[in-house]
Amino acid sequence: EAGVTQFPSHSVIEKGQTVTLRCDPISGHDNLYWYRRVMGKEIKFLLHFVKESKQDESGMPNNRFLAERTGGTYSTLKVQPAELEDSGVYFCASSPMMSGYYEQYFGPGTRLTVT
Amino acid sequence: GDSVTQMEGPVTLSEEAFLTINCTYTATGYPSLFWYVQYPGEGLQLLLKATKADDKGSNKGFEATYRKETTSFHLEKGSVQVSDSAVYFCALRDFTSSGGSYIPTFGRGTSLIVHP
């Protein structure tokens, strides 16, 4: 079974540019999560999809971040325009069910560097 | 709110040395505690977990005991290998009378480097 995949693995962009990160969850997983780790700090929750619907987006830092999950399969996270403080590693995770606790399976992350 | 504090790294050890990575937490409810590991180029993987006080989680030679009295969940391994080099994250999921959280609260991560 393929794991969670993320693309690209690294991205270096200039301040003011736009970047789109992609996450492909494990097939059949309805729940998809985005997290971010700023250099040396905690991994912080950004948002949670259940299928194509945003269940919880309380962690999104501001309106420069837009997440979508059309069709309830893969998800994209767009940053527009990017700022220096957006640099970090963006993790995606998926899990199969909502009720009870099911382990979240994490992708390898996308390292974003804004210069 | 909930928080997790880990010892700062990097932790650098020689092969076969004893490993301890300290983790303490604060939580408002009844948390479950976790250690995740991220090997180079891979995603976070659940390493072990403990769901109640005095439980011991173990996997791949790693152990951690849920100590409610000291609010700690220190990770230990008796003899580390080069292949254990990775970043280790302590985390919790809190459960209160109103329900549980499916979103983990993570610590900052501790990088472990093991030399041959």
XYZ file of N, CA and C in Angstrom:
693
model
N 0.866 -1.199 0.000
C 0.000 0.000 0.000
C 0.890 1.232 0.000
N 0.632 2.143 -0.952
C 1.434 3.350 -1.037
C 1.124 4.251 0.149
N 2.151 4.953 0.636
C 1.957 5.869 1.746
C 1.502 7.229 1.274
N 1.492 8.168 2.185
C 1.154 9.552 1.853
C 2.326 10.142 1.078
N 2.033 10.757 -0.044
C 3.085 11.382 -0.841
C 2.852 12.880 -0.928
N 3.949 13.602 -1.024
C 3.886 15.057 -1.102
C 4.820 15.536 -2.207
N 4.388 16.608 -2.851
C 5.177 17.163 -3.949
C 5.093 18.679 -3.903
N 6.184 19.394 -4.128
C 7.539 18.863 -4.295
C 8.158 18.518 -2.948
N 9.332 17.960 -2.950
C 10.018 17.682 -1.693
C 10.677 18.951 -1.164
N 11.142 19.782 -2.087
C 11.729 21.064 -1.712
C 11.225 22.133 -2.665
N 11.069 23.350 -2.139
C 10.721 24.473 -2.987
C 11.399 25.719 -2.447
N 12.074 26.430 -3.331
C 12.707 27.687 -2.953
C 12.089 28.779 -3.817
N 11.461 29.749 -3.184
C 10.815 30.828 -3.925
C 11.184 32.159 -3.308
N 10.928 33.219 -4.055
C 11.192 34.555 -3.544
C 9.954 35.109 -2.855
N 10.193 35.973 -1.925
C 9.090 36.658 -1.243
C 8.166 37.289 -2.279
N 6.875 37.101 -2.087
C 5.894 37.670 -3.001
C 5.410 36.700 -4.067
N 6.157 35.620 -4.258
C 5.739 34.635 -5.255
C 4.679 33.698 -4.670
N 4.151 32.876 -5.554
C 3.122 31.910 -5.175
C 3.696 30.503 -5.234
N 3.299 29.668 -4.285
C 3.721 28.267 -4.306
C 2.519 27.396 -3.987
N 2.447 26.263 -4.659
C 1.376 25.298 -4.406
C 1.986 23.966 -4.030
N 1.600 23.490 -2.866
C 2.064 22.196 -2.377
C 0.956 21.175 -2.588
N 1.362 19.946 -2.875
C 0.360 18.919 -3.135
C 0.549 17.755 -2.183
N -0.560 17.165 -1.807
C -0.541 15.983 -0.939
C -1.477 14.932 -1.515
N -0.973 13.723 -1.672
C -1.816 12.595 -2.054
C -1.913 11.659 -0.857
N -3.112 11.546 -0.279
C -3.249 10.693 0.904
C -3.264 9.216 0.514
N -3.274 8.381 1.506
C -3.436 6.948 1.273
C -4.826 6.718 0.700
N -4.902 5.886 -0.315
C -6.172 5.636 -0.986
C -7.238 5.172 0.005
N -8.398 5.821 -0.057
C -9.502 5.438 0.813
C -9.562 6.195 2.118
N -8.545 6.990 2.420
C -8.550 7.774 3.651
C -9.375 9.037 3.446
N -10.443 9.165 4.238
C -11.299 10.327 4.105
C -10.710 11.563 4.791
N -9.926 11.330 5.831
C -9.379 12.440 6.603
C -8.008 12.829 6.072
N -7.823 14.128 5.886
C -6.542 14.646 5.426
C -6.210 15.867 6.263
N -4.977 15.936 6.706
C -4.531 16.997 7.615
C -3.284 17.678 7.033
N -3.192 18.957 7.282
C -1.968 19.698 6.971
C -1.384 20.228 8.279
N -0.058 20.117 8.375
C 0.702 20.620 9.517
C 1.903 21.405 8.983
N 2.486 22.219 9.861
C 3.686 22.952 9.482
C 4.662 22.962 10.641
N 5.938 22.810 10.300
C 6.984 22.941 11.299
C 7.922 24.053 10.855
N 7.878 25.147 11.579
C 8.826 26.212 11.338
C 10.132 25.796 11.985
N 11.254 26.226 11.397
C 12.581 25.785 11.808
C 12.741 25.649 13.324
N 13.010 24.419 13.768
C 13.325 24.175 15.160
C 12.170 24.278 16.131
N 10.977 24.463 15.609
C 9.832 24.627 16.519
C 8.877 23.441 16.417
N 7.757 23.575 17.096
C 6.805 22.471 17.141
C 6.131 22.272 15.785
N 5.649 21.073 15.567
C 4.781 20.820 14.423
C 3.401 21.344 14.804
N 2.882 22.251 13.991
C 1.602 22.896 14.302
C 0.537 22.491 13.292
N -0.633 22.246 13.782
C -1.789 21.900 12.959
C -2.228 23.103 12.141
N -2.554 22.865 10.866
C -3.094 23.911 10.017
C -4.581 23.692 9.754
N -4.930 22.552 9.142
C -6.335 22.287 8.911
C -6.591 20.819 8.653
N -7.869 20.482 8.642
C -8.339 19.111 8.524
C -9.482 19.043 7.527
N -9.368 18.156 6.557
C -10.451 17.851 5.611
C -11.093 16.516 5.982
N -12.394 16.461 5.864
C -13.087 15.187 5.799
C -13.674 15.113 4.388
N -13.148 14.209 3.618
C -13.433 14.164 2.185
C -13.111 15.537 1.598
N -14.059 16.178 0.930
C -13.735 17.468 0.313
C -14.055 18.659 1.199
N -14.610 18.412 2.397
C -15.053 19.502 3.268
C -14.008 19.847 4.322
N -13.862 21.135 4.584
C -12.972 21.584 5.647
C -13.658 21.377 6.989
N -13.122 20.474 7.787
C -13.689 20.166 9.092
C -13.215 21.166 10.147
N -11.947 21.550 10.018
C -11.339 22.425 11.025
C -10.188 23.165 10.359
N -10.285 24.463 10.266
C -9.177 25.247 9.688
C -8.674 26.275 10.674
N -8.797 25.945 11.937
C -8.433 26.883 12.992
C -6.938 27.191 13.037
N -6.118 26.333 12.442
C -4.677 26.555 12.493
C -4.112 27.339 11.325
N -4.944 27.673 10.356
C -4.443 28.418 9.205
C -4.000 29.809 9.672
N -2.767 30.182 9.337
C -2.223 31.417 9.917
C -2.856 32.705 9.409
N -3.244 32.753 8.156
C -3.852 33.969 7.599
C -4.424 33.651 6.228
N -5.014 34.664 5.607
C -5.703 34.412 4.340
C -4.771 34.315 3.142
N -3.477 34.314 3.362
C -2.558 34.038 2.251
C -2.469 32.529 1.984
N -3.027 31.754 2.863
C -2.994 30.298 2.734
C -4.369 29.814 2.292
N -4.393 29.011 1.219
C -5.634 28.462 0.709
C -5.459 26.977 0.460
N -6.288 26.185 1.129
C -6.227 24.741 0.965
C -7.479 24.259 0.255
N -7.296 23.297 -0.619
C -8.424 22.724 -1.345
C -8.266 21.208 -1.406
N -9.393 20.568 -1.554
C -9.384 19.116 -1.730
C -10.571 18.748 -2.610
N -10.498 19.138 -3.844
C -11.566 18.885 -4.812
C -11.700 17.400 -5.067
N -12.951 16.905 -4.974
C -13.184 15.494 -5.217
C -12.810 14.597 -4.062
N -12.316 15.169 -3.007
C -12.000 14.388 -1.811
C -10.831 13.450 -1.962
N -9.979 13.716 -2.963
C -8.793 12.859 -3.103
C -7.555 13.630 -2.661
N -6.771 14.120 -3.632
C -5.561 14.850 -3.241
C -5.925 16.245 -2.772
N -4.984 16.877 -2.109
C -5.190 18.223 -1.593
C -4.033 19.114 -2.027
N -4.345 20.389 -2.177
C -3.307 21.382 -2.450
C -3.340 22.457 -1.383
N -2.189 23.003 -1.097
C -2.059 24.117 -0.174
C -1.286 25.210 -0.909
N -1.976 26.312 -1.150
C -1.369 27.408 -1.901
C -1.016 28.539 -0.945
N 0.159 29.093 -1.138
C 0.589 30.249 -0.361
C 0.787 31.394 -1.348
N 0.018 32.486 -1.160
C 0.036 33.578 -2.121
C -0.335 34.879 -1.454
N 0.525 35.874 -1.405
C 1.947 35.815 -1.739
C 2.763 35.277 -0.561
N 3.840 34.597 -0.866
C 4.657 34.017 0.206
C 5.454 35.094 0.932
N 5.605 34.917 2.231
C 6.408 35.789 3.067
C 7.550 34.965 3.687
N 8.555 35.672 4.194
C 9.731 34.989 4.755
C 9.349 34.027 5.869
N 8.368 34.445 6.694
C 7.992 33.616 7.850
C 7.224 32.356 7.478
N 6.921 32.206 6.183
C 6.227 30.993 5.739
C 7.208 29.829 5.545
N 8.491 30.113 5.601
C 9.485 29.050 5.443
C 9.313 27.990 6.518
N 9.460 26.738 6.116
C 9.329 25.642 7.064
C 9.059 24.351 6.317
N 8.731 23.325 7.064
C 8.383 22.045 6.463
C 6.892 21.828 6.627
N 6.222 21.569 5.544
C 4.778 21.364 5.522
C 4.502 19.868 5.399
N 3.846 19.342 6.413
C 3.516 17.921 6.442
C 2.037 17.726 6.128
N 1.780 16.641 5.450
C 0.414 16.202 5.222
C 0.254 14.842 5.897
N -0.937 14.567 6.387
C -1.212 13.270 7.003
C -2.616 12.838 6.608
N -2.874 11.545 6.645
C -4.229 11.066 6.383
C -4.564 9.953 7.361
N -5.847 9.752 7.552
C -6.315 8.674 8.417
C -7.654 8.187 7.888
N -8.030 6.945 8.220
C -9.180 6.352 7.555
C -10.540 6.730 8.110
N -10.650 7.074 9.414
C -11.974 7.278 9.965
C -11.999 8.439 10.934
N -13.182 8.909 11.238
C -13.322 10.044 12.152
C -13.604 9.587 13.566
N -14.453 8.588 13.743
C -14.833 8.192 15.093
C -13.717 7.388 15.738
N -13.559 7.572 17.024
C -12.464 6.899 17.698
C -11.139 7.459 17.252
N -10.058 6.800 17.605
C -8.752 7.292 17.216
C -8.113 6.342 16.228
N -7.771 6.873 15.071
C -7.025 6.104 14.104
C -5.741 6.844 13.813
N -4.652 6.096 13.770
C -3.356 6.709 13.587
C -3.327 7.534 12.319
N -2.716 8.698 12.397
C -2.493 9.519 11.222
C -1.184 9.079 10.569
N -1.217 8.894 9.272
C -0.041 8.498 8.513
C 0.508 9.745 7.822
N 1.751 10.038 8.101
C 2.348 11.281 7.633
C 3.148 11.074 6.351
N 3.153 12.108 5.533
C 4.035 12.156 4.387
C 5.401 12.681 4.784
N 6.349 12.708 3.829
C 7.723 13.124 4.131
C 7.883 14.625 4.288
N 6.867 15.372 3.895
C 6.941 16.816 4.041
C 7.477 17.509 2.801
N 7.109 18.773 2.670
C 7.680 19.661 1.658
C 8.432 20.755 2.399
N 9.716 20.882 2.092
C 10.507 21.952 2.720
C 10.390 23.198 1.861
N 9.780 24.227 2.413
C 9.594 25.494 1.695
C 10.564 26.529 2.240
N 11.308 27.131 1.332
C 12.219 28.209 1.702
C 11.818 29.458 0.938
N 11.507 30.507 1.661
C 11.158 31.784 1.045
C 12.308 32.749 1.283
N 12.858 33.286 0.180
C 14.046 34.165 0.288
C 13.713 35.620 -0.058
N -3.427 25.958 27.903
C -3.582 24.922 26.892
C -2.544 23.842 27.046
N -2.659 22.846 26.182
C -1.728 21.728 26.213
C -0.379 22.120 25.616
N 0.675 21.497 26.131
C 2.010 21.735 25.586
C 2.910 20.553 25.858
N 3.942 20.438 25.031
C 4.940 19.378 25.176
C 6.316 20.009 25.098
N 7.177 19.670 26.031
C 8.529 20.209 26.070
C 9.529 19.060 25.955
N 10.412 19.167 24.970
C 11.447 18.154 24.766
C 12.813 18.774 24.981
N 13.777 17.935 25.325
C 15.144 18.410 25.435
C 15.625 18.833 24.064
N 16.458 19.870 24.061
C 16.966 20.369 22.801
C 18.071 19.464 22.285
N 18.173 19.390 20.987
C 19.245 18.604 20.409
C 20.260 19.503 19.729
N 21.131 18.927 18.913
C 21.138 17.494 18.656
C 21.776 16.699 19.795
N 21.310 15.464 19.897
C 21.934 14.515 20.806
C 22.873 13.661 19.964
N 24.142 13.659 20.327
C 25.150 12.921 19.564
C 25.707 11.812 20.432
N 25.612 10.581 19.945
C 26.060 9.412 20.706
C 26.897 8.493 19.831
N 27.675 7.688 20.488
C 28.377 6.607 19.792
C 27.484 5.376 19.761
N 27.692 4.547 18.781
C 26.916 3.313 18.669
C 27.022 2.514 19.961
N 25.923 1.904 20.354
C 25.778 1.071 21.550
C 25.661 1.896 22.827
N 25.646 3.198 22.744
C 25.449 4.019 23.940
C 23.983 3.980 24.365
N 23.756 4.403 25.626
C 22.399 4.484 26.164
C 21.789 5.830 25.791
N 20.526 5.774 25.407
C 19.830 6.991 24.969
C 18.702 7.347 25.922
N 18.637 8.608 26.281
C 17.455 9.177 26.937
C 17.127 10.495 26.263
N 15.882 10.647 25.853
C 15.384 11.939 25.370
C 14.236 12.323 26.287
N 14.404 13.428 26.984
C 13.408 13.848 27.961
C 12.207 14.519 27.311
N 11.044 14.249 27.865
C 9.807 14.871 27.405
C 8.900 15.094 28.607
N 8.425 16.300 28.781
C 7.432 16.610 29.796
C 6.249 17.279 29.131
N 5.101 17.243 29.778
C 3.889 17.759 29.133
C 3.024 18.489 30.149
N 2.153 19.308 29.632
C 1.040 19.859 30.395
C -0.223 19.594 29.607
N -1.274 19.201 30.305
C -2.535 18.878 29.635
C -3.681 19.165 30.588
N -4.810 19.538 30.020
C -5.963 19.867 30.843
C -6.814 18.649 31.147
N -6.720 17.623 30.327
C -7.562 16.442 30.497
C -6.757 15.212 30.848
N -7.034 14.137 30.125
C -6.385 12.850 30.363
C -5.699 12.427 29.068
N -4.468 12.874 28.882
C -3.844 12.687 27.570
C -3.337 11.283 27.322
N -3.293 10.923 26.054
C -2.481 9.816 25.584
C -1.173 10.411 25.093
N -0.086 9.668 25.251
C 1.243 10.187 24.934
C 1.893 9.346 23.838
N 2.680 10.013 23.004
C 3.235 9.371 21.823
C 4.679 9.813 21.598
N 5.430 8.929 20.971
C 6.703 9.304 20.363
C 6.608 8.973 18.875
N 6.939 9.996 18.060
C 7.037 9.810 16.619
C 8.506 9.923 16.231
N 8.863 9.282 15.125
C 10.222 9.370 14.606
C 10.171 9.725 13.121
N 11.086 10.601 12.731
C 11.208 10.939 11.313
C 12.619 10.612 10.871
N 12.762 9.557 10.067
C 14.045 9.219 9.478
C 14.294 10.126 8.277
N 15.541 10.328 7.909
C 15.857 11.229 6.799
C 15.073 10.883 5.536
N 14.383 11.869 4.979
C 13.661 11.694 3.728
C 12.332 10.982 3.855
N 11.927 10.666 5.067
C 10.668 9.946 5.260
C 9.686 10.771 6.076
N 8.444 10.289 6.142
C 7.438 10.951 6.949
C 7.538 10.556 8.407
N 6.775 11.251 9.250
C 6.725 10.889 10.665
C 6.065 9.526 10.811
N 6.653 8.719 11.671
C 6.079 7.406 11.950
C 5.819 7.310 13.450
N 4.706 6.712 13.803
C 4.452 6.466 15.213
C 5.423 5.416 15.719
N 6.184 5.754 16.743
C 7.172 4.839 17.291
C 6.575 4.022 18.448
N 5.925 4.698 19.370
C 5.278 4.023 20.484
C 4.279 4.963 21.137
N 3.414 4.394 21.956
C 2.415 5.213 22.628
C 2.032 4.596 23.971
N 1.429 5.422 24.819
C 0.899 4.975 26.110
C -0.366 5.771 26.379
N -1.408 5.105 26.801
C -2.704 5.768 26.922
C -3.111 6.101 28.345
N -2.436 5.562 29.350
C -2.787 5.909 30.713
C -1.563 5.821 31.617
N -1.709 6.392 32.794
C -0.602 6.475 33.739
C -0.017 5.093 34.023
N 1.295 5.056 34.086
C 2.117 3.866 34.375
C 2.210 2.890 33.203
N 1.513 3.169 32.099
C 1.679 2.354 30.899
C 3.084 2.532 30.357
N 3.615 1.471 29.799
C 4.909 1.557 29.112
C 4.686 1.229 27.644
N 5.089 2.159 26.787
C 5.092 1.888 25.358
C 6.458 1.394 24.936
N 6.496 0.463 23.987
C 7.781 -0.043 23.533
C 7.711 -0.471 22.082
N 8.835 -0.298 21.378
C 8.919 -0.683 19.971
C 10.362 -0.534 19.522
N 10.857 -1.469 18.770
C 12.187 -1.426 18.180
C 13.288 -1.181 19.217
N 13.087 -1.652 20.433
C 14.078 -1.465 21.483
C 13.930 -0.167 22.255
N 13.033 0.704 21.808
C 12.749 1.958 22.501
C 11.632 1.728 23.527
N 11.722 2.463 24.617
C 10.686 2.395 25.656
C 10.413 3.780 26.197
N 9.177 3.974 26.672
C 8.827 5.201 27.380
C 7.703 4.868 28.338
N 7.774 5.378 29.555
C 6.759 5.114 30.566
C 6.004 6.390 30.888
N 4.708 6.295 30.901
C 3.798 7.405 31.188
C 3.827 7.654 32.689
N 4.454 8.750 33.089
C 4.582 9.104 34.510
C 3.702 10.319 34.805
N 2.551 10.052 35.394
C 1.619 11.141 35.665
C 2.141 12.052 36.774
N 2.807 11.454 37.756
C 3.252 12.248 38.908
C 4.309 13.278 38.521
N 5.086 12.966 37.479
C 6.102 13.918 37.018
C 5.743 14.504 35.649
N 4.570 14.206 35.160
C 4.105 14.618 33.814
C 5.209 14.436 32.785
N 5.743 13.217 32.713
C 6.855 12.955 31.812
C 6.619 11.694 30.993
N 7.352 11.625 29.879
C 7.260 10.464 28.980
C 8.609 10.358 28.279
N 9.656 10.088 29.027
C 11.013 10.081 28.504
C 11.254 8.851 27.636
N 11.926 9.074 26.526
C 12.240 7.989 25.585
C 13.613 7.423 25.911
N 13.714 6.089 25.958
C 14.987 5.444 26.292
C 15.250 4.285 25.351
N 16.555 4.059 25.125
C 16.975 2.857 24.416
C 18.321 2.449 24.981
N 18.481 1.176 25.239
C 19.678 0.695 25.910
C 20.931 0.737 25.072
N 20.791 0.565 23.761
C 21.961 0.473 22.893
C 21.579 0.982 21.515
N 21.980 2.212 21.209
C 21.550 2.810 19.939
C 22.417 2.329 18.790
N 21.840 2.383 17.609
C 22.537 2.016 16.375
C 22.579 3.236 15.454
N 23.482 3.165 14.487
C 23.573 4.257 13.511
C 22.229 4.477 12.831
N 21.517 3.402 12.597
C 20.218 3.489 11.907
C 19.146 4.183 12.748
N 19.416 4.434 14.006
C 18.462 5.167 14.852
C 18.577 6.679 14.669
N 19.544 7.123 13.907
C 19.714 8.556 13.654
C 18.461 9.097 12.973
N 17.830 10.066 13.604
C 16.539 10.568 13.130
C 16.143 11.746 14.027
N 14.974 12.308 13.733
C 14.389 13.322 14.614
C 13.226 12.680 15.357
N 13.202 12.858 16.656
C 12.188 12.246 17.506
C 11.270 13.323 18.077
N 9.969 13.111 17.939
C 8.963 14.065 18.407
C 8.094 13.425 19.483
N 8.003 14.092 20.602
C 7.066 13.700 21.649
C 5.739 14.407 21.377
N 4.627 13.751 21.651
C 3.328 14.362 21.353
C 2.268 13.847 22.319
N 1.189 14.587 22.415
C 0.063 14.123 23.221
C -1.247 14.386 22.502
N -2.238 13.603 22.828
C -3.621 13.860 22.434
C -4.433 13.907 23.718
N -5.185 14.972 23.896
C -5.871 15.191 25.159
C -7.311 14.711 25.097
N -7.787 14.247 26.207
C -9.167 13.789 26.329
C -9.767 14.445 27.565
N -10.883 15.151 27.370
C -11.564 15.782 28.487
C -12.970 15.215 28.597
N -13.736 15.697 29.534
C -15.094 15.205 29.734
C -15.981 15.504 28.532
N -15.579 16.467 27.711
C -16.385 16.827 26.545
C -15.951 16.092 25.293
N -14.904 15.283 25.398
C -14.491 14.526 24.232
C -12.995 14.519 24.038
N -12.560 13.926 22.936
C -11.129 13.835 22.681
C -10.720 14.644 21.482
N -9.454 14.919 21.398
C -8.910 15.662 20.268
C -8.198 14.706 19.330
N -8.467 14.844 18.040
C -7.776 14.015 17.068
C -6.507 14.672 16.552
N -6.232 15.886 17.040
C -5.051 16.612 16.588
C -3.991 16.521 17.667
N -2.838 15.917 17.368
C -1.772 15.830 18.374
C -1.150 17.195 18.638
N -0.691 17.378 19.872
C 0.171 18.511 20.227
C 1.589 17.976 20.267
N 2.459 18.576 19.452
C 3.826 18.079 19.312
C 4.817 18.931 20.088
N 5.914 18.281 20.452
C 7.075 19.013 20.929
C 7.905 19.485 19.748
N 9.050 20.115 20.046
C 9.872 20.712 19.000
C 10.731 19.702 18.246
N 10.797 18.486 18.732
C 11.632 17.498 18.070
C 13.058 17.521 18.603
N 13.655 16.351 18.672
C 15.054 16.223 19.103
C 15.792 15.403 18.068
N 16.834 15.992 17.522
C 17.628 15.287 16.521
C 18.635 14.375 17.214
N 18.682 13.135 16.799
C 19.629 12.154 17.332
C 20.616 11.784 16.231
N 21.880 11.896 16.537
C 22.940 11.504 15.611
C 23.767 10.426 16.293
N 23.843 9.270 15.645
C 24.611 8.154 16.206
C 25.809 7.886 15.309
N 26.999 7.955 15.875
C 28.238 7.700 15.131
C 28.681 6.258 15.313
N 29.288 5.683 14.250
C 29.787 4.303 14.373
C 30.932 4.222 15.378
